[in-house]
Short mmCIF file of C-alpha atoms and ligand atoms in Angstrom, two decimals:
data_model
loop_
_atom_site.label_atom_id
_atom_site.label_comp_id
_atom_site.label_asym_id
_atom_site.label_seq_id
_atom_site.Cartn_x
_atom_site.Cartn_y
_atom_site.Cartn_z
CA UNK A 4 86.26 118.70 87.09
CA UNK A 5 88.14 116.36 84.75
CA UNK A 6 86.18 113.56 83.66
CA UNK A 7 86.95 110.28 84.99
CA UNK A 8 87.10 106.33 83.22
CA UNK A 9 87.66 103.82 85.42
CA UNK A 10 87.19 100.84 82.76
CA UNK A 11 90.10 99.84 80.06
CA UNK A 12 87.24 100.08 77.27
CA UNK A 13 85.88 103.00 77.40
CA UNK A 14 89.21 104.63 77.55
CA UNK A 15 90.39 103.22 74.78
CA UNK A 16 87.06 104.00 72.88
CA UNK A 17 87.79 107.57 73.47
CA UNK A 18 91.61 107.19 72.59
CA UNK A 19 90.23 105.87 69.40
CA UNK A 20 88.21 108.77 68.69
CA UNK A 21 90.55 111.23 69.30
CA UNK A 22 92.93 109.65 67.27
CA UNK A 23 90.79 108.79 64.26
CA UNK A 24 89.90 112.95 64.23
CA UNK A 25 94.06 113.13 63.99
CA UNK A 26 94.66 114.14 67.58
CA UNK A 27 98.29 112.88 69.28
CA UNK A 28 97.15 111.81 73.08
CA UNK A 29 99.59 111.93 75.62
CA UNK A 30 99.62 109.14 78.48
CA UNK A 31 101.09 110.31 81.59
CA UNK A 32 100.91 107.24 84.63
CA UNK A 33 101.06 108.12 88.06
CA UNK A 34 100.38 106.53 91.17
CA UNK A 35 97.88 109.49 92.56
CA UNK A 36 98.30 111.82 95.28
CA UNK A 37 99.94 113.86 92.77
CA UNK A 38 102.19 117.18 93.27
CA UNK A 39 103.72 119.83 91.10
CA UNK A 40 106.69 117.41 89.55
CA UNK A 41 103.62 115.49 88.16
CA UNK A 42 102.08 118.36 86.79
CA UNK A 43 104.88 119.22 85.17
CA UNK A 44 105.00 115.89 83.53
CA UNK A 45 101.35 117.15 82.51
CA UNK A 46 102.91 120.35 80.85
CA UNK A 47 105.38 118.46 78.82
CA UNK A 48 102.62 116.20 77.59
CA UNK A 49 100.49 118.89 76.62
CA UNK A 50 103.24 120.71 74.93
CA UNK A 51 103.76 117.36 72.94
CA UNK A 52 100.15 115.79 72.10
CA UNK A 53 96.65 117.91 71.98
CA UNK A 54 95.11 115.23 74.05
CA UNK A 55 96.43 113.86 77.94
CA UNK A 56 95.08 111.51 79.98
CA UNK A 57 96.35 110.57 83.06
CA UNK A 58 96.06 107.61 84.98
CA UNK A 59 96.02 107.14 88.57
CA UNK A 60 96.50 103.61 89.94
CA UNK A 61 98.41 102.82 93.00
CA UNK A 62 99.55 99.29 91.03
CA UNK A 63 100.25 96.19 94.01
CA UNK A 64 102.94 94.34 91.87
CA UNK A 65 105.63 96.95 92.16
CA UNK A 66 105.72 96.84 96.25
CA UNK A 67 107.54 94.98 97.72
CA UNK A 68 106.22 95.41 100.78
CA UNK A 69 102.85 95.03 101.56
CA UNK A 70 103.22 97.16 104.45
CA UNK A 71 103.95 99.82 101.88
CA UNK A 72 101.26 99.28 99.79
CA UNK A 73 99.07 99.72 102.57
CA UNK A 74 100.12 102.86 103.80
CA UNK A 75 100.45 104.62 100.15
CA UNK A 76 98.46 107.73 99.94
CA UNK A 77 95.15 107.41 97.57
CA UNK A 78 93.99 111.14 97.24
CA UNK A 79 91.68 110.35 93.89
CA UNK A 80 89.48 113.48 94.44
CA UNK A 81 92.12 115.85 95.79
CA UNK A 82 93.90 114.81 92.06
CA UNK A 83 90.80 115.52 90.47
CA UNK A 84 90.92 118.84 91.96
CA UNK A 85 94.97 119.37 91.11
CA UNK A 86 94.23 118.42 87.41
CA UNK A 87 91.14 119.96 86.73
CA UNK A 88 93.78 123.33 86.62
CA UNK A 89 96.22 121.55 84.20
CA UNK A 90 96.03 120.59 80.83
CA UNK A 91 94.61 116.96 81.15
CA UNK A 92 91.67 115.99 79.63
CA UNK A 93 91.18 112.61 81.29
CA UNK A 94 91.64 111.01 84.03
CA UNK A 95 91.87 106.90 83.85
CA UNK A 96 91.44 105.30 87.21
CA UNK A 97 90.83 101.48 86.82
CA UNK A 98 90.17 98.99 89.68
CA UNK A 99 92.92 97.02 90.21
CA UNK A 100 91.07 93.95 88.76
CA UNK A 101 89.98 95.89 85.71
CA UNK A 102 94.07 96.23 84.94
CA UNK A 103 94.56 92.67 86.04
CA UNK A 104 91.86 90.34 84.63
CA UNK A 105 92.92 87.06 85.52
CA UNK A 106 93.91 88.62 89.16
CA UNK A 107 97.57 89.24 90.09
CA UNK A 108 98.87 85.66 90.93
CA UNK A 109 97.49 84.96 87.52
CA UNK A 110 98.68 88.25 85.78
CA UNK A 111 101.10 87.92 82.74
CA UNK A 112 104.39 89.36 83.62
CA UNK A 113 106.86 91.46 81.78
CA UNK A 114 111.18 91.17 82.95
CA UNK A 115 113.49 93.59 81.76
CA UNK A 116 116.58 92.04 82.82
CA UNK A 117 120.17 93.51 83.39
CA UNK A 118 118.45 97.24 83.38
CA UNK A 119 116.36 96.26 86.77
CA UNK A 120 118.82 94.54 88.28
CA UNK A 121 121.62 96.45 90.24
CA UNK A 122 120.62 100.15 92.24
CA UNK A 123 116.60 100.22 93.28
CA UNK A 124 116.58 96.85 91.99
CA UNK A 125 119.03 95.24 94.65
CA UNK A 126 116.95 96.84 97.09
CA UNK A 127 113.77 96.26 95.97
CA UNK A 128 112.98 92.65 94.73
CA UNK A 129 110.54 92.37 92.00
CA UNK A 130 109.78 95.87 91.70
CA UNK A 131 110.86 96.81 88.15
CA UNK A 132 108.97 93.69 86.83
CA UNK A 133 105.55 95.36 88.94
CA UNK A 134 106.40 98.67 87.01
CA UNK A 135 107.28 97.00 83.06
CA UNK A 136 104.15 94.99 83.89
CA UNK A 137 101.37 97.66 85.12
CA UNK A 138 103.13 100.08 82.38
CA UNK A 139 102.88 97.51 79.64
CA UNK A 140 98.84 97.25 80.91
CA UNK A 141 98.26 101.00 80.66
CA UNK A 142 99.87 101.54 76.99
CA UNK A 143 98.38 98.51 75.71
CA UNK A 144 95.11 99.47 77.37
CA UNK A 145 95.34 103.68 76.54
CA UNK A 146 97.25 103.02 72.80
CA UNK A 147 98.79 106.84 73.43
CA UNK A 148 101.47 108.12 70.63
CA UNK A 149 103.48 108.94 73.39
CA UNK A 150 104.11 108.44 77.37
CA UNK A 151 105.71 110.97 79.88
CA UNK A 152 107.73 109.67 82.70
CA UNK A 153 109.53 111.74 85.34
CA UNK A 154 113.60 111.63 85.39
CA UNK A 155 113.61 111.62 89.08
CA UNK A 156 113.30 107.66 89.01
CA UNK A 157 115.70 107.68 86.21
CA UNK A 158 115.87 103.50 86.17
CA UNK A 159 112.16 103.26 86.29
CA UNK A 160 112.51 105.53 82.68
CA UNK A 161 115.66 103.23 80.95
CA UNK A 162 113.36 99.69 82.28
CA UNK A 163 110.48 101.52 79.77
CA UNK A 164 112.06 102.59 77.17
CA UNK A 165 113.97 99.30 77.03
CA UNK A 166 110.50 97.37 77.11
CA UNK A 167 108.95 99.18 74.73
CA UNK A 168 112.14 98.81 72.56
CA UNK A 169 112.02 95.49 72.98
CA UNK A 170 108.38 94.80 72.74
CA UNK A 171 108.74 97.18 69.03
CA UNK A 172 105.49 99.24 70.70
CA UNK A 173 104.52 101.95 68.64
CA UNK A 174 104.40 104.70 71.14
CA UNK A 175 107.45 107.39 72.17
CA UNK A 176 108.88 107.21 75.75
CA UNK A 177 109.67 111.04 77.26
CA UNK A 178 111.39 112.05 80.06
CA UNK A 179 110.91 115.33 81.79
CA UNK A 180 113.29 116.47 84.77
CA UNK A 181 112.62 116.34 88.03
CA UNK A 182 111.34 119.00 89.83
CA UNK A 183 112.85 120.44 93.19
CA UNK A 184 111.57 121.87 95.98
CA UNK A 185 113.39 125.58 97.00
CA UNK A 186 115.70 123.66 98.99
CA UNK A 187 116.84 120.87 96.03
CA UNK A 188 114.69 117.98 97.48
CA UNK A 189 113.10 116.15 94.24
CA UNK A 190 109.42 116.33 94.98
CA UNK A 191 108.09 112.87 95.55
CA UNK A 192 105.00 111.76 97.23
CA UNK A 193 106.95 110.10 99.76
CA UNK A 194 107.72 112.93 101.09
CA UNK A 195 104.83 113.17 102.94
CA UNK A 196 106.25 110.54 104.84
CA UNK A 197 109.01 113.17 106.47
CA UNK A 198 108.70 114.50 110.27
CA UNK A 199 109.26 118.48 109.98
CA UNK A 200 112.83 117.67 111.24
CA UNK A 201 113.65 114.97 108.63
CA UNK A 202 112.27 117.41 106.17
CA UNK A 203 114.65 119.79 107.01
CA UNK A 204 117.49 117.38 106.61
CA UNK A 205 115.83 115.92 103.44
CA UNK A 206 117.43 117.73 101.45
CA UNK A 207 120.91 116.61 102.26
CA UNK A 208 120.82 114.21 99.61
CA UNK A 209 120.58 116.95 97.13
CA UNK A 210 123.38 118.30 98.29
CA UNK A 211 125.44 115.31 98.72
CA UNK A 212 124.60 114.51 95.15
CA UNK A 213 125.47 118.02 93.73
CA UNK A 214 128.83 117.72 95.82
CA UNK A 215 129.80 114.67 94.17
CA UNK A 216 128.36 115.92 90.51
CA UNK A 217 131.16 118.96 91.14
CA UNK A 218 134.26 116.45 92.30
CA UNK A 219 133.48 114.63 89.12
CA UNK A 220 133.08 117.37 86.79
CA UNK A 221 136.22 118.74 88.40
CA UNK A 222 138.29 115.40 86.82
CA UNK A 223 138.01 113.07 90.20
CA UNK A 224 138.98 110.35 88.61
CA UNK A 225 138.42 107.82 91.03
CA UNK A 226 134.68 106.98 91.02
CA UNK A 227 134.47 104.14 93.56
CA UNK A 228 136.20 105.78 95.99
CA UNK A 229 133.43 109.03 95.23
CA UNK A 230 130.51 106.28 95.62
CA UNK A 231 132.07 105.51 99.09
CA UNK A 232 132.58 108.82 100.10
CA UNK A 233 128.89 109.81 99.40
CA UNK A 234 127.39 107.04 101.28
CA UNK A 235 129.66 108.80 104.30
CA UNK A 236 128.64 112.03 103.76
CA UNK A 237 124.87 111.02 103.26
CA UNK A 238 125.32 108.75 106.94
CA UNK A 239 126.61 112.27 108.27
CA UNK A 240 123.66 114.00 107.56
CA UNK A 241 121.49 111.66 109.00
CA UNK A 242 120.66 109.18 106.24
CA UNK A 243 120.70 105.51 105.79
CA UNK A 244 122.36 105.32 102.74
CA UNK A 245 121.32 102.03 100.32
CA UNK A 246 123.54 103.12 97.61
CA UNK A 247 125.16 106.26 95.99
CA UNK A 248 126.49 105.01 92.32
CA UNK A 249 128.26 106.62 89.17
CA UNK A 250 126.86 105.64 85.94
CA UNK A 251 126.74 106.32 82.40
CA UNK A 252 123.45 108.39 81.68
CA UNK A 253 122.14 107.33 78.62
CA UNK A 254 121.71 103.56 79.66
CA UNK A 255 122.92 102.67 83.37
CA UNK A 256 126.25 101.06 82.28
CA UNK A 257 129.63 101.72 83.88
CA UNK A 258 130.68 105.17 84.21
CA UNK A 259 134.41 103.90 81.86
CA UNK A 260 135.54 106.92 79.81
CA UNK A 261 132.33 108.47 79.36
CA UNK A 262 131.47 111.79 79.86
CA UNK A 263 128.00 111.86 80.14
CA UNK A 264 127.62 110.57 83.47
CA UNK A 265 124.56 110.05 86.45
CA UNK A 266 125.38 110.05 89.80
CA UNK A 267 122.05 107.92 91.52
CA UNK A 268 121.34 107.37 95.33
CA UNK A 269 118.83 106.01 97.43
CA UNK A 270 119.23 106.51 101.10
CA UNK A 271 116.06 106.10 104.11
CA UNK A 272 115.24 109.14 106.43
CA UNK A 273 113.00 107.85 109.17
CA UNK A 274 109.90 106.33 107.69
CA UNK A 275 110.65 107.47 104.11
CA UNK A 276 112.55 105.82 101.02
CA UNK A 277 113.93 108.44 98.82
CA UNK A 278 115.45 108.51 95.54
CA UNK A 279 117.85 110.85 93.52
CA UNK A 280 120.05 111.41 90.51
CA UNK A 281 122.09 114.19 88.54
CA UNK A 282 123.36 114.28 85.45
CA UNK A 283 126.91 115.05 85.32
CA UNK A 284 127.87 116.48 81.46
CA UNK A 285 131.09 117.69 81.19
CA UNK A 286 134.76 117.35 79.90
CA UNK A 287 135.83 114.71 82.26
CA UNK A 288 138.18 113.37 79.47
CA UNK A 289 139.46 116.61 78.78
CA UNK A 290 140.28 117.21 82.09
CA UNK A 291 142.32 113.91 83.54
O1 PAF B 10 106.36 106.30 88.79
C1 PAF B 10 105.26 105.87 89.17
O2 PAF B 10 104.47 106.58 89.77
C2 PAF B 10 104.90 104.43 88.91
O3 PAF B 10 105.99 103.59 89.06
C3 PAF B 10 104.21 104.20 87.55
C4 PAF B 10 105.14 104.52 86.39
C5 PAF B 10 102.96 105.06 87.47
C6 PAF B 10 103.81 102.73 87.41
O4 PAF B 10 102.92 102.34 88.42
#
């Protein structure tokens, strides 16, 4: 089985030894009960550094709601067991007052504004300053040359890269692209939330997304009325939509005259939360 540290100085002891015998180390964070899009975020970290740890903390200042908290799956030894076939090396598990010190009410905290404000960040107050704060923790604590992150929760990745921009850290952000289930559903461990039915319908939001992706690509130019139209179609299949929005890939802003676009949405099915995006590359300009 992979070997586990729970405490911040051990792992870094061993990050420092690696290092100093000129091996890159990969940091990949999850929040456990991990599935095949976070192995694959283990592949691409292996393909990058010749060390990876991986951490598994199911962090309390990115919920907000406790309710959620509660309920959110921690499967540390059915990980172990998922990882001890992929290329990690380490797993880093720290107690939640070995990441926060001072406790959480005490905890220094790290804002990204403008990039967590607007989509997940409307809906979910506080939550990108939970994530910029436990991720700032984990580099600081790890000191990787480089950090994977999955595209599927494509503002969580732009929030990161702007703090460690921001914060001049020396270590290199990656994303790596979601993976999909046969039917298109991005695999996420809420899923596990999903009745067999809602399952089945799940992946409706793929489809609404790739349906939208395809009127844009095709020269739509009227965006807002596309954003409207996809919260429709998701509410036909079944969804509660929260939002569907058109934005410009590389950094969130709005979608004007570019033609590297994202279309994002969140929308609830039954007990679960779920998240989405596609890139939409094409010759939009060309086209209108
Ligand atoms: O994407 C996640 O699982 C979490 O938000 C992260 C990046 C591990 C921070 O807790």
């Amino acid at each position: 089985m992979t070997p586990v540290i729970t405490r911040s100085s051990e792992l870094r002891r061993q990050v420092a030894d690696w290092r100093a015998e000129g091996r890159r180390v990969a940091l990949v964070p999850t929040m456990g009960n991990l599935h095949a899009g976070h192995l694959a975020l283990v592949e691409r970290a292996a393909g990058l550094a010749e060390r990876v740890v991986v951490s598994v903390f199911v962090n309390p200042t990115q919920f907000d709601d406790p309710a959620d908290f509660e309920r959110y799956p921690r499967t540390l030894e059915a990980d172990r067991e998922r990882l001890a076939a992929a290329p990690c090396d380490l797993v880093f598990a720290p107690t939640p007052a070995g990441l926060y010190p001072f406790g959480q009410a005490a905890a220094v905290r790290i804002e990204v504004p403008g990039l967590s404000e607007g989509l997940c960040g409307a809906w979910r107050p506080g939550h990108f300053a939970g994530v910029a704060t436990v991720v700032c923790r984990l580099l600081n604590v790890c000191q990787p040359d480089l950090a994977v992150f999955g595209e599927k929760d494509l503002q969580q990745l732009r929030v990161i890269e702007r703090l460690v921009a921001d914060l001049q850290m020396p270590v290199d952000i990656v994303g790596a692209p979601t993976v999909r289930e046969a039917d298109g559903l991005a695999m996420s461990s809420r899923n596990t939330y999903l009745s067999k039915d809602e399952r089945q319908r799940a992946a409706g939001l793929y489809r609404t997304l790739c349906r939208l992706r395809d009127a844009i690509a095709a020269g739509e130019p009227d965006l807002k009325g596309l954003e409207t139209t996809g919260k429709d179609w998701l509410a036909a299949e079944g969804f509660v939509p929260e939002y569907v929005e058109i934005r410009r890939w590389r950094d969130l802003g709005p979608p004007e005259g570019d033609d590297d676009l994202v279309v994002l949405a969140a929308a609830r099915l039954g007990k679960a939360r779920l998240i989405d995006n596609l890139r939409v590359r094409g010759k939009r300009k060309d086209e209108r």
